[in-house]
Coordinates of C-alpha atoms in Angstrom, one line a residue:
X25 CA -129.9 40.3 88.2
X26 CA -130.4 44.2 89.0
X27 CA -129.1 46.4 86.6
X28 CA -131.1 49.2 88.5
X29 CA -129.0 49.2 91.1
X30 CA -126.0 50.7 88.4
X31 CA -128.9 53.2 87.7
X32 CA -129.1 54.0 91.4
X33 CA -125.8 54.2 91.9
X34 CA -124.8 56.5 89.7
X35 CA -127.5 58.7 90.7
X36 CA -125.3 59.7 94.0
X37 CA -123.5 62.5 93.1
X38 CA -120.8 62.1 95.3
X39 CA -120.3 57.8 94.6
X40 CA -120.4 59.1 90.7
X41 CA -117.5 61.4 91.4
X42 CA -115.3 59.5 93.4
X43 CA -115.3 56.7 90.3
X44 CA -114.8 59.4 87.7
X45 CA -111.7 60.1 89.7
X46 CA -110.6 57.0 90.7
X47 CA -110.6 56.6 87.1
X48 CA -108.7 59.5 86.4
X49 CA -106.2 59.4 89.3
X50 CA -105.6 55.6 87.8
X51 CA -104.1 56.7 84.3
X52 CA -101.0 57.8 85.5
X53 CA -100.3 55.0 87.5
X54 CA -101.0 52.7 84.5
X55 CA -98.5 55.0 82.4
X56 CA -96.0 54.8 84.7
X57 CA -94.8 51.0 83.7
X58 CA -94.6 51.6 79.6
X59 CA -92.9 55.0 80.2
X60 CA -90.2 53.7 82.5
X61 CA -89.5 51.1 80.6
X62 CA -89.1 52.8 77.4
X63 CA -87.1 55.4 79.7
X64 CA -84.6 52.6 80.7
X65 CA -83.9 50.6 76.8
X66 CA -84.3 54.3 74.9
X67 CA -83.2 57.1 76.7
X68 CA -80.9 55.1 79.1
X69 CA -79.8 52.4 76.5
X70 CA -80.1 49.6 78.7
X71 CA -81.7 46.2 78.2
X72 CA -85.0 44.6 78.9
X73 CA -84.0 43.2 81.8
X74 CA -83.0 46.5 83.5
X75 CA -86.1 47.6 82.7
X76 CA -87.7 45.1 84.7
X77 CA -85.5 45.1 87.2
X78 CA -87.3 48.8 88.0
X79 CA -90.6 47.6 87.1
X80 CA -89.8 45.3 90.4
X81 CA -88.2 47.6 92.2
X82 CA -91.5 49.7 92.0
X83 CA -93.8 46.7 92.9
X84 CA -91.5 46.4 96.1
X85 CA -92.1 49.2 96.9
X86 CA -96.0 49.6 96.3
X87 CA -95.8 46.2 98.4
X88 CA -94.0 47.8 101.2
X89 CA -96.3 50.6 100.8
X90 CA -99.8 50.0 100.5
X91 CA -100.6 49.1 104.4
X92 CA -98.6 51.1 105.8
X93 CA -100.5 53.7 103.8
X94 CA -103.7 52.2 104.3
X95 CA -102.8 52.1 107.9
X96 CA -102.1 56.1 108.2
X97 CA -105.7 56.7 106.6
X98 CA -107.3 54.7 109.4
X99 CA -105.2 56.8 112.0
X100 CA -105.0 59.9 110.7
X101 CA -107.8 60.5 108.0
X102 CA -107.3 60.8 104.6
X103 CA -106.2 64.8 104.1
X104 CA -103.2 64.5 106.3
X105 CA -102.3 61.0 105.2
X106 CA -102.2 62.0 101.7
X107 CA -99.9 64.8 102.2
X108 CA -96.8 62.4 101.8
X109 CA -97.8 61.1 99.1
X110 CA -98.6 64.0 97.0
X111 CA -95.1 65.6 98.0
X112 CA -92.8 62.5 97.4
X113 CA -94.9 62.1 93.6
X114 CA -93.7 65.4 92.3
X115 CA -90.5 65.2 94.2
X116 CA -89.0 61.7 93.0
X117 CA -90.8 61.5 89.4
X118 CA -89.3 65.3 88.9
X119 CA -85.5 63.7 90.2
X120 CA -86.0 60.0 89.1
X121 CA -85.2 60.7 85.1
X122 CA -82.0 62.6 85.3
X123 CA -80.7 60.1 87.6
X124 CA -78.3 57.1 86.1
X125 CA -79.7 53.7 86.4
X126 CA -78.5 52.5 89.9
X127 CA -80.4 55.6 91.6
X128 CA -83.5 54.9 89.2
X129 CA -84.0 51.6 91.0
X130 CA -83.6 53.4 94.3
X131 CA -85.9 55.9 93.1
X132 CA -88.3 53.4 92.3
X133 CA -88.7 52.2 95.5
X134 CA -89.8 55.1 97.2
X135 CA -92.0 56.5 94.3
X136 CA -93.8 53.0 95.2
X137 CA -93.6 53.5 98.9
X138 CA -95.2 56.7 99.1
X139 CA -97.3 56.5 95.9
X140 CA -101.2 57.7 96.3
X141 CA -102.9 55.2 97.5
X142 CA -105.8 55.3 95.1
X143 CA -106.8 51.5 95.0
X144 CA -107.2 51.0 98.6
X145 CA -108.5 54.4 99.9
X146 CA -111.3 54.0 96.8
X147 CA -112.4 50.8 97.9
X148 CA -112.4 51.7 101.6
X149 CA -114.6 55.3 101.0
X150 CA -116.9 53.0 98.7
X151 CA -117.5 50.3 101.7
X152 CA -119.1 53.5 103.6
X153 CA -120.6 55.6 101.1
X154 CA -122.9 53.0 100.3
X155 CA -125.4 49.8 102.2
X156 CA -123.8 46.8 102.4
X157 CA -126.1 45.4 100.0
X158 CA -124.8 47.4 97.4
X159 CA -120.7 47.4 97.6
X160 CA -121.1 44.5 95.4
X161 CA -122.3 46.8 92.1
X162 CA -120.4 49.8 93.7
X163 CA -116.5 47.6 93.7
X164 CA -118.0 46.3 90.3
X165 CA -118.2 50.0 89.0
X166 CA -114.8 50.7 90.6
X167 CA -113.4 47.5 88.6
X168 CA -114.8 48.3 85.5
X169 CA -113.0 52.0 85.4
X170 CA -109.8 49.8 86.2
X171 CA -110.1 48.2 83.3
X172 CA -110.7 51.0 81.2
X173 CA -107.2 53.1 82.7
X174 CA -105.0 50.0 82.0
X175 CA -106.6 50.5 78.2
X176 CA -105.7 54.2 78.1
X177 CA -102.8 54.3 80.5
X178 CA -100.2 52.0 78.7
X179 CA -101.1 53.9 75.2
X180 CA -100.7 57.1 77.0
X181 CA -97.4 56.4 78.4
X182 CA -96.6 55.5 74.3
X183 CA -97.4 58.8 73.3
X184 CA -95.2 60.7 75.9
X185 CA -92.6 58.6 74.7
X186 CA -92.5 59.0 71.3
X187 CA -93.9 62.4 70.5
X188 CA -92.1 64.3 73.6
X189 CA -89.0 62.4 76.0
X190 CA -89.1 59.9 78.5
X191 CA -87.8 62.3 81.3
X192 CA -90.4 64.6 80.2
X193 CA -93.2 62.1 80.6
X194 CA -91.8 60.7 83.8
X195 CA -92.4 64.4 85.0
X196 CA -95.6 64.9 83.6
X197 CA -96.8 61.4 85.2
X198 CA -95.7 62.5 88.7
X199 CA -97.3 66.1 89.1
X200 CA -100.5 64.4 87.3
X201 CA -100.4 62.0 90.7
X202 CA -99.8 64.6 92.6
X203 CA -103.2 66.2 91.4
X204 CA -104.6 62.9 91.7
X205 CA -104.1 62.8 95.2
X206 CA -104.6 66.6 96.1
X207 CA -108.3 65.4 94.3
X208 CA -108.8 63.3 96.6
X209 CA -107.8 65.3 99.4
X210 CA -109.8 68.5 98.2
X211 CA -113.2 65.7 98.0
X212 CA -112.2 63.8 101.1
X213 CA -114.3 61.0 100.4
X214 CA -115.2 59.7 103.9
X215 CA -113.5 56.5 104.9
X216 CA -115.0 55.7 108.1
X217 CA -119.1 55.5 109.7
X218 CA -120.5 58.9 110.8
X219 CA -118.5 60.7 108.7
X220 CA -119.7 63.4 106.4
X221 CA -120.9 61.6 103.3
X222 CA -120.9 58.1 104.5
X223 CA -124.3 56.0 104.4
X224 CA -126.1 56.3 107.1
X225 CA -128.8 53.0 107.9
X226 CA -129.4 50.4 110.7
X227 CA -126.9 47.9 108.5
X228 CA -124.3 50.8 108.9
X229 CA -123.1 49.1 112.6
X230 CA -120.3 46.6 111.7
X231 CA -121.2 43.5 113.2
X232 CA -121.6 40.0 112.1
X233 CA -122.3 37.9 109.1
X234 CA -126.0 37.2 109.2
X235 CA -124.9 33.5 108.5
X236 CA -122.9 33.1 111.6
X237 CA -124.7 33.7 115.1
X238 CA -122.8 36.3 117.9
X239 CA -122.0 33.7 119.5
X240 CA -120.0 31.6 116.5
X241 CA -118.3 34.7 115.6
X242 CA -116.9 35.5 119.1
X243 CA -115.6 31.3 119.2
X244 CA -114.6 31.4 115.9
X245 CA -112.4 34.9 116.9
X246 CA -111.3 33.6 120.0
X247 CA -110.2 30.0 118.3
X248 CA -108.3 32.0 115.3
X249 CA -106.8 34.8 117.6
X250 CA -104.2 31.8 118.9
X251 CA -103.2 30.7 115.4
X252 CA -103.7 34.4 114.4
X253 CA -100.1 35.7 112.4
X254 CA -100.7 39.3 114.5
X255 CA -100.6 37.2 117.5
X256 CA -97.1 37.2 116.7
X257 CA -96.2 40.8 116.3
X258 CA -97.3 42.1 119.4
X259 CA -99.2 45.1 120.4
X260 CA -97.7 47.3 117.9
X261 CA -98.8 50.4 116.0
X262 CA -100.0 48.4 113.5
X263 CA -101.6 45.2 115.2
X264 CA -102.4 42.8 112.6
X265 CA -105.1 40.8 114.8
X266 CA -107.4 41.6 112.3
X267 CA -106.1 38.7 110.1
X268 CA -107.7 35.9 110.7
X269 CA -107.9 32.6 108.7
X270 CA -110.4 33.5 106.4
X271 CA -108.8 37.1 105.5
X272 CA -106.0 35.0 104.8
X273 CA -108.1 33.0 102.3
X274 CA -109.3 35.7 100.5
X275 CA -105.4 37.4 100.2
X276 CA -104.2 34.7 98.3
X277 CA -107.2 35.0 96.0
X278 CA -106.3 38.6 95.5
X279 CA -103.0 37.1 95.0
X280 CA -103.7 34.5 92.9
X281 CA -105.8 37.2 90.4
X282 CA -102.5 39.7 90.4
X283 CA -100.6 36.2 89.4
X284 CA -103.3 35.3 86.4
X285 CA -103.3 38.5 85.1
X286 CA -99.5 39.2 85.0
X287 CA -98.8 36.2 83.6
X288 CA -101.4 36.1 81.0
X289 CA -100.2 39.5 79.9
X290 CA -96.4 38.6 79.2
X291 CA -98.0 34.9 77.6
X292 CA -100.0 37.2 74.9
X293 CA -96.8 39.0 74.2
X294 CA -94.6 36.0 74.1
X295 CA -97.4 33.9 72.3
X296 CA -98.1 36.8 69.5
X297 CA -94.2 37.5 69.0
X298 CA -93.8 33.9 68.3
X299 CA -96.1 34.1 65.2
X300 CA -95.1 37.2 64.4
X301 CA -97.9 39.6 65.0
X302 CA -97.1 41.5 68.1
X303 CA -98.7 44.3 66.2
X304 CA -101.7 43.1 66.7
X305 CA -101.7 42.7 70.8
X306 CA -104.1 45.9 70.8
X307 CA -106.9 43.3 69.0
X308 CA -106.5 40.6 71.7
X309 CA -106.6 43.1 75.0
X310 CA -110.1 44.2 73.0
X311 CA -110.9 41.0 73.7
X312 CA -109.5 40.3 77.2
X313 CA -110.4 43.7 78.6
X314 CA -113.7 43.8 77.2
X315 CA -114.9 40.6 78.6
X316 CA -113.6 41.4 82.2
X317 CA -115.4 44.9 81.4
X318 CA -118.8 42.5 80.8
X319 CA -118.6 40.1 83.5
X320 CA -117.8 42.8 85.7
X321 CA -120.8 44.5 84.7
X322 CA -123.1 41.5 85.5
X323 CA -121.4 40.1 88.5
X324 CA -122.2 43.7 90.1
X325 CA -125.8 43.1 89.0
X326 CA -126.4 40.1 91.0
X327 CA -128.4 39.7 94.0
X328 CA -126.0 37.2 95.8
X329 CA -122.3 37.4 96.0
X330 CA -119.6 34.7 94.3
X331 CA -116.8 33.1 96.9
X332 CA -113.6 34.9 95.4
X333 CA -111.9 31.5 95.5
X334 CA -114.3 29.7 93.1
X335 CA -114.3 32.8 90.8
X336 CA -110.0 32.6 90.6
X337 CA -110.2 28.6 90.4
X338 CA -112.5 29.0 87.3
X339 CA -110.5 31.9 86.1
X340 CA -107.2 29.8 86.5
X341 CA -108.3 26.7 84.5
X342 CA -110.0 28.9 81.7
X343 CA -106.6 30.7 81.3
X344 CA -104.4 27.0 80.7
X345 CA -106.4 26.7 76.9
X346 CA -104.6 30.2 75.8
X347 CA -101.8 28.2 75.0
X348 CA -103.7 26.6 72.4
X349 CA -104.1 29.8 70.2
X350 CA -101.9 30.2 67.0
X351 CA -102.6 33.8 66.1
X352 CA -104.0 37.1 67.3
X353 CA -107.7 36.0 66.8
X354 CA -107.8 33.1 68.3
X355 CA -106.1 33.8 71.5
X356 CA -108.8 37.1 71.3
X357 CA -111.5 34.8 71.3
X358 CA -109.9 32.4 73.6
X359 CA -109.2 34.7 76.5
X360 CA -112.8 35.8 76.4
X361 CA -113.8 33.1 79.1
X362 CA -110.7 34.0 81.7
X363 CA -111.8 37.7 81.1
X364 CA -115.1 37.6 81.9
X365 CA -113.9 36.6 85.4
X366 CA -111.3 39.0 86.1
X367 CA -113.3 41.6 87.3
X368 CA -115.6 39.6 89.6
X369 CA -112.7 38.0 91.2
X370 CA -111.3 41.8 92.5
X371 CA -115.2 42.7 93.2
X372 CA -115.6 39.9 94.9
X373 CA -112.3 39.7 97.2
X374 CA -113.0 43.5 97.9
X375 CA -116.4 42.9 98.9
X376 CA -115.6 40.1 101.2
X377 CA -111.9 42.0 102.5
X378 CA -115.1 44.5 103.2
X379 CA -117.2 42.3 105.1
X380 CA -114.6 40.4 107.2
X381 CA -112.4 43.0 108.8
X382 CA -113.4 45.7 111.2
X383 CA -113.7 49.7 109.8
X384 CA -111.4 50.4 112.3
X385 CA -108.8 48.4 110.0
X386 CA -110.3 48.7 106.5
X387 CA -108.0 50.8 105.4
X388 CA -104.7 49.0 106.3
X389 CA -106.9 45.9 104.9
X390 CA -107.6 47.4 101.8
X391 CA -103.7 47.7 101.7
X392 CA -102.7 44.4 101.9
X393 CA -105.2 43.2 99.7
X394 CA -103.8 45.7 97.0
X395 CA -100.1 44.7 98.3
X396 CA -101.0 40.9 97.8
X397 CA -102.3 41.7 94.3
X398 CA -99.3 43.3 93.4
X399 CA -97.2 40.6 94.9
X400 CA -98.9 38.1 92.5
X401 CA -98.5 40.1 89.5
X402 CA -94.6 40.6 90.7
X403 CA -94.6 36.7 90.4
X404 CA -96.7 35.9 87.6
X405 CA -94.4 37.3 84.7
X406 CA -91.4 35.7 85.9
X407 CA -93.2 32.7 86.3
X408 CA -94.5 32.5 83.0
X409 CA -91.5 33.9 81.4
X410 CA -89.2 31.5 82.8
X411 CA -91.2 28.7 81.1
X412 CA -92.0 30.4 78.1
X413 CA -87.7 30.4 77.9
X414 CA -87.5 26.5 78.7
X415 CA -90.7 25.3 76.8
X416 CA -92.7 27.8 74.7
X417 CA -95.0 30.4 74.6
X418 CA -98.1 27.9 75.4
X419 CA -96.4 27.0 79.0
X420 CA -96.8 30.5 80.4
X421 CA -100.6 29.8 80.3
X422 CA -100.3 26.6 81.8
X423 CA -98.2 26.9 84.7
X424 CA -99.9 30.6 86.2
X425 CA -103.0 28.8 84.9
X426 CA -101.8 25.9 87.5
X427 CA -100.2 27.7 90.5
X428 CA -103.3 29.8 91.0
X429 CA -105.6 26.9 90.5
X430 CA -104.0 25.0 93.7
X431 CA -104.5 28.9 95.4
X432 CA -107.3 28.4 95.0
X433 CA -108.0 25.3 96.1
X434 CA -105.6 25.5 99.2
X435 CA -108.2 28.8 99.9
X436 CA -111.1 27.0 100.0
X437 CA -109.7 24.0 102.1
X438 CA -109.0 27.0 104.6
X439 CA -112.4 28.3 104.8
X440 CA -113.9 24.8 105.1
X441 CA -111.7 24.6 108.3
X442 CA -113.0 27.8 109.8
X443 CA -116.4 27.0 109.0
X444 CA -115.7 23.7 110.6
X445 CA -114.4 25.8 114.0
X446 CA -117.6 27.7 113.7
X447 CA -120.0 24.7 113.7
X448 CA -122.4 24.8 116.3
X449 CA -121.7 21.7 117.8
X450 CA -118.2 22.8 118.4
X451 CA -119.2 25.9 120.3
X452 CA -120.6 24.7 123.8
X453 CA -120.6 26.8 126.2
X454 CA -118.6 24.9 128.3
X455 CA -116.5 23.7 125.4
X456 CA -115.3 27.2 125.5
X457 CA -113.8 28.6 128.5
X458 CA -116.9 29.1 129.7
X459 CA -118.6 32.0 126.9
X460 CA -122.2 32.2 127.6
X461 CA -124.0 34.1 125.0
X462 CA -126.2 36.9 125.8
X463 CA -129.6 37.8 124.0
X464 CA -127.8 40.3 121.9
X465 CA -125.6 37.8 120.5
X466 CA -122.6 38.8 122.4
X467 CA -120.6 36.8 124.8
X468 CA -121.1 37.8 128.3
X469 CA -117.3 36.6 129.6
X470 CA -115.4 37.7 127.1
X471 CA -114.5 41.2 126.9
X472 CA -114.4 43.7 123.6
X473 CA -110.5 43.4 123.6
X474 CA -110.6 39.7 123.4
X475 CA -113.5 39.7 121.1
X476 CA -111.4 41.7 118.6
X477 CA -108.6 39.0 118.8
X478 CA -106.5 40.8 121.4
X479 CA -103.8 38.0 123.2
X480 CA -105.7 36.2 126.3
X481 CA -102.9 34.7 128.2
X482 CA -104.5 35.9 131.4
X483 CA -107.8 33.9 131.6
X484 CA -108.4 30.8 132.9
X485 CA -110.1 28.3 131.4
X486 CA -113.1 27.3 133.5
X487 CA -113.6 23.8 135.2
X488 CA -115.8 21.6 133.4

């Protein structure tokens, strides 16, 4: 372990002030759930289950969103990709509470479609404003302010609630995101190599995994690019060849996490309501929160980093004994274990999202990885709610506690087939249209399009 490399870190003005604002620019966001929906069952008078009917409506949207958003960065740089988003905050969180509950849904949508893409654009400046070797402490910083905004943004959303309105909180969260993202826009974090700000070093070139020689890597492209999904869309503005099977591997760990966590969360509440003490939730997401805030701490201290996929596996089967807790204390005590993997398992998918995908498309990466996060936590609470109806409280644990489990072993059964493409003995030069690799690593018949997955129906294979 390092713990210097915190130290070092947080040394670098400009790293140190992109987390403080990530941090910042997070709390609204984090708000934004409890406040609408107290909005919907007080001010509206409307049930629970409208109330989550826009909390999904919002996670559609952020779904929808994130690429696309993290797409437009890539293309157009983060000042002029931002302006949407800092224009539709004010303008739909200013609308969205005077509006009756069938436009609120509507509204929710495209507050999540074009909200500031915080998660995704802070990962993506971090993979460049620091080596390689150190994105690993630099996400685990990043995760550890998460953690702190969902403590402080849920009770924040509380207070505007109860000691001003709902529709003036709802106003207040979107010009705070607005500022967020004029923040960000007035720092302009760099987001891509050889910008202003960004690291600078002979590891700065994107190239391969020191594991895997040129050669493997241009096989193992060329094998994935005809089972690719992009290879399916086309050539269009936003050409997903970049997704290959191990991205895909590591999506549905992000996914997986987004599930845990979701579920977990409406399992406490259902679990604690059950006995009574719902009063005492803040004592159990000490607990929880403070043990992801730990393991984050040391899992960005290490030297070496942790396959995502074993990280959500572990998580996943140390979430199923949750159901076992009878009271407040207990479940604290037994969600320290699951915590203290939380945060490693988004440092980890980050870091890898990081080192598989081109910079060219790290931002529209960095998307779907948040997209496929929120897509899990969309699933997780009805997942665990619909057997907390039919069973009990102690099911929600066991069945996100199970799905995510064979995520994650359906993950690792992917990568152990691309590693299997990869072997060595699998890559022949002959074996393989006829690729011979140069000194430099780099295949002298294939050409840069084809190397970054682009379709190859017009070669030939050669004769053996």
């Amino acid at each position: 372990m390092n713990f210097a490399s915190y130290r070092q870190l947080l040394s670098l003005g400009p790293v140190r002030r992109l987390l403080v604002i990530a941090m910042i620019a997070r709390i609204p966001h984090a708000a934004a759930g409890v406040l609408l929906t107290l909005h919907v069952v007080q001010t509206l008078h409307l049930s629970y289950a409208a109330a989550g009917t826009v909390a999904a409506a919002i996670t559609i949207g952020l779904a929808l969103g994130a690429p696309w958003r993290g797409r437009q960065v890539d293309v157009l740089g983060l000042r002029r990709a931002l302006i949407p988003s800092v224009f539709a905050e004010v303008a739909v969180w200013s609308v969205a509470p005077f509006l009756n509950y069938q436009l609120l849904v509507v509204a929710a949508v495209i507050g999540g479609l074009f909200a500031v893409p915080i998660f995704s654009v802070v990962r993506q400046a971090l993979g460049v404003m620091v080596p390689p070797e150190q994105r690993r402490t630099a996400y685990a910083l990043d995760s550890m302010g998460a953690e702190i905004t969902f403590m402080v943004g849920p009770a924040a959303g509380v207070v505007l609630a109860t000691t001003i309105h709902t529709v003036v909180g709802l106003v207040i969260i979107g010009v705070a995101s607005a500022l967020a993202g004029l923040l960000l826009m007035w720092t302009n974090p760099p987001t891509r190599s050889g910008q202003r700000g960004a690291w600078t070093g002979p590891a700065a070139a994107v190239g391969p995994a020191p594991s895997e020689s040129g050669l493997e890597v241009a096989v193992g492209t060329l094998q994935a690019s005809r089972s690719r999904p992009g290879s399916f869309w086309g050539r269009t503005r936003s050409n997903l060849a970049w997704v290959n099977l191990a991205v895909l591997a590591v999506l549905g760990a992000s996914l997986g996490a987004g599930l845990v966590l979701s579920g977990t969360d409406v399992g406490m509440v259902a679990l604690l309501r059950a006995n009574d003490q719902v009063g005492e939730l803040g004592v159990v997401f000490f607990f929880w929160c403070g043990a992801s805030l730990l393991g984050g701490l040391v899992y960005g201290s290490l030297k070496r980093s942790i396959n995502p996929l074993w990280l959500l596996g572990a998580m996943a089967l140390l979430t199923i004994p949750m159901g076992l807790a009878d009271n407040a204390w207990t479940l604290g005590l037994l969600s320290i274990p699951p915590g203290l993997l939380c945060a490693p398992v988004l440092t980890s998918s980050a870091e890898h999202i990081a080192d598989l995908v081109d910079e060219r498309r790290r931002g529209e990466a960095m998307g779907w990885y948040g997209s496929s996060m929120t897509m899990g936590s969309a699933m997780g609470a009805p997942f665990a709610g619909a057997m907390i109806d039919q069973v009990g409280p102690w099911a929600g644990f066991v069945v996100i506690g199970i799905i995510a489990a064979v995520l994650a072993i359906a993950g690792l059964g992917i990568q152990y087939r691309r590693r299997r493409q990869l072997a060595p003995r699998q890559v022949a030069p002959r074996e393989v249209a006829g690729i011979v690799a140069e000194p430099s690593g780099v295949p002298a018949a294939a050409g840069w399009g084809q190397l970054q997955g682009e379709p190859d129906a017009a070669r030939q294979p050669d004769a053996p």
